[in-house]
Structures are given as C-alpha cells and as structure tokens.
Amino acid sequence: MLGAMVRALGNSRDPRVIPTLIRIRDQNRLPRENSQITMKIQYLEKLKPENTKKVGAPH
C-alpha cells in the first residue's frame, strides 16, 4: 500500500513531492539507507530542473 502511494507520488512533477516522501519515510520509521523510498527521493532530487544540466544551444 505504501509502495503504491510512493510510486504514484514519484510519477508526479509537483515540487512538494520530495518533502512529502521524506515525511512519509520519517513517520513510518523507515530506514534511511538503501530503502526504496530513499532511492525514490534521491532520484527525484536528480530530476529537479535546477539540478539538471542544460545541454545544447539556448532557445
């Protein structure tokens, strides 16, 4: 059940998703290392527009 919710949140492009996932993880006392939710948070942080490098000519 929690996994399905994390997947649904992870597919959203809303900037509030990452803090929500962190709150879910902490409320459920999930491990911070190597847990699926932590990996999802790290993945989403990489996808943030300010963290992705712009490649190519400016438009």
PDB file of C-alpha atoms in Angstrom:
ATOM      1  CA  MET A   1       0.000   0.000   0.000  1.00  0.00           C
ATOM      2  CA  LEU A   2       2.778   2.424   0.963  1.00  0.00           C
ATOM      3  CA  GLY A   3       4.789   1.373  -2.094  1.00  0.00           C
ATOM      4  CA  ALA A   4       1.898   2.175  -4.431  1.00  0.00           C
ATOM      5  CA  MET A   5       1.497   5.600  -2.859  1.00  0.00           C
ATOM      6  CA  VAL A   6       5.240   6.282  -3.177  1.00  0.00           C
ATOM      7  CA  ARG A   7       5.152   5.236  -6.840  1.00  0.00           C
ATOM      8  CA  ALA A   8       2.153   7.470  -7.544  1.00  0.00           C
ATOM      9  CA  LEU A   9       3.831  10.425  -5.842  1.00  0.00           C
ATOM     10  CA  GLY A  10       7.080   9.702  -7.618  1.00  0.00           C
ATOM     11  CA  ASN A  11       5.404   9.973 -11.013  1.00  0.00           C
ATOM     12  CA  SER A  12       4.140  13.452 -10.184  1.00  0.00           C
ATOM     13  CA  ARG A  13       6.070  16.542 -11.225  1.00  0.00           C
ATOM     14  CA  ASP A  14       4.870  18.566  -8.219  1.00  0.00           C
ATOM     15  CA  PRO A  15       7.713  20.241  -6.252  1.00  0.00           C
ATOM     16  CA  ARG A  16       6.049  19.245  -2.955  1.00  0.00           C
ATOM     17  CA  VAL A  17       6.568  15.539  -3.649  1.00  0.00           C
ATOM     18  CA  ILE A  18      10.069  15.253  -2.147  1.00  0.00           C
ATOM     19  CA  PRO A  19       9.199  16.793   1.273  1.00  0.00           C
ATOM     20  CA  THR A  20       6.078  14.601   1.351  1.00  0.00           C
ATOM     21  CA  LEU A  21       8.113  11.450   0.702  1.00  0.00           C
ATOM     22  CA  ILE A  22      10.602  12.435   3.422  1.00  0.00           C
ATOM     23  CA  ARG A  23       7.721  12.948   5.864  1.00  0.00           C
ATOM     24  CA  ILE A  24       6.212   9.551   4.971  1.00  0.00           C
ATOM     25  CA  ARG A  25       9.586   7.886   5.488  1.00  0.00           C
ATOM     26  CA  ASP A  26      10.132   9.516   8.871  1.00  0.00           C
ATOM     27  CA  GLN A  27       6.587   8.922  10.132  1.00  0.00           C
ATOM     28  CA  ASN A  28       6.834   5.233   9.264  1.00  0.00           C
ATOM     29  CA  ARG A  29      10.334   4.981  10.770  1.00  0.00           C
ATOM     30  CA  LEU A  30      11.663   3.552   7.540  1.00  0.00           C
ATOM     31  CA  PRO A  31      15.428   3.076   7.252  1.00  0.00           C
ATOM     32  CA  ARG A  32      17.269   5.945   5.585  1.00  0.00           C
ATOM     33  CA  GLU A  33      19.831   3.715   3.889  1.00  0.00           C
ATOM     34  CA  ASN A  34      19.008   1.541   0.898  1.00  0.00           C
ATOM     35  CA  SER A  35      15.248   1.826   1.295  1.00  0.00           C
ATOM     36  CA  GLN A  36      13.092   2.141  -1.807  1.00  0.00           C
ATOM     37  CA  ILE A  37      11.618   5.443  -0.628  1.00  0.00           C
ATOM     38  CA  THR A  38      15.092   6.946  -0.079  1.00  0.00           C
ATOM     39  CA  MET A  39      16.147   5.862  -3.552  1.00  0.00           C
ATOM     40  CA  LYS A  40      12.986   7.458  -4.975  1.00  0.00           C
ATOM     41  CA  ILE A  41      13.737  10.723  -3.129  1.00  0.00           C
ATOM     42  CA  GLN A  42      17.303  10.781  -4.473  1.00  0.00           C
ATOM     43  CA  TYR A  43      16.046  10.028  -7.987  1.00  0.00           C
ATOM     44  CA  LEU A  44      13.511  12.870  -7.834  1.00  0.00           C
ATOM     45  CA  GLU A  45      16.103  15.296  -6.496  1.00  0.00           C
ATOM     46  CA  LYS A  46      18.280  14.494  -9.512  1.00  0.00           C
ATOM     47  CA  LEU A  47      15.354  15.269 -11.817  1.00  0.00           C
ATOM     48  CA  LYS A  48      14.729  18.718 -10.324  1.00  0.00           C
ATOM     49  CA  PRO A  49      15.081  21.357 -13.044  1.00  0.00           C
ATOM     50  CA  GLU A  50      17.716  23.300 -11.089  1.00  0.00           C
ATOM     51  CA  ASN A  51      19.809  20.130 -10.739  1.00  0.00           C
ATOM     52  CA  THR A  52      19.726  19.069 -14.382  1.00  0.00           C
ATOM     53  CA  LYS A  53      22.343  20.450 -16.693  1.00  0.00           C
ATOM     54  CA  LYS A  54      21.137  22.245 -19.778  1.00  0.00           C
ATOM     55  CA  VAL A  55      22.817  20.835 -22.869  1.00  0.00           C
ATOM     56  CA  GLY A  56      22.813  22.467 -26.279  1.00  0.00           C
ATOM     57  CA  ALA A  57      22.199  25.948 -27.567  1.00  0.00           C
ATOM     58  CA  PRO A  58      19.863  28.256 -25.632  1.00  0.00           C
ATOM     59  CA  HIS A  59      16.489  28.770 -27.284  1.00  0.00           C
TER      60      HIS A  59
END
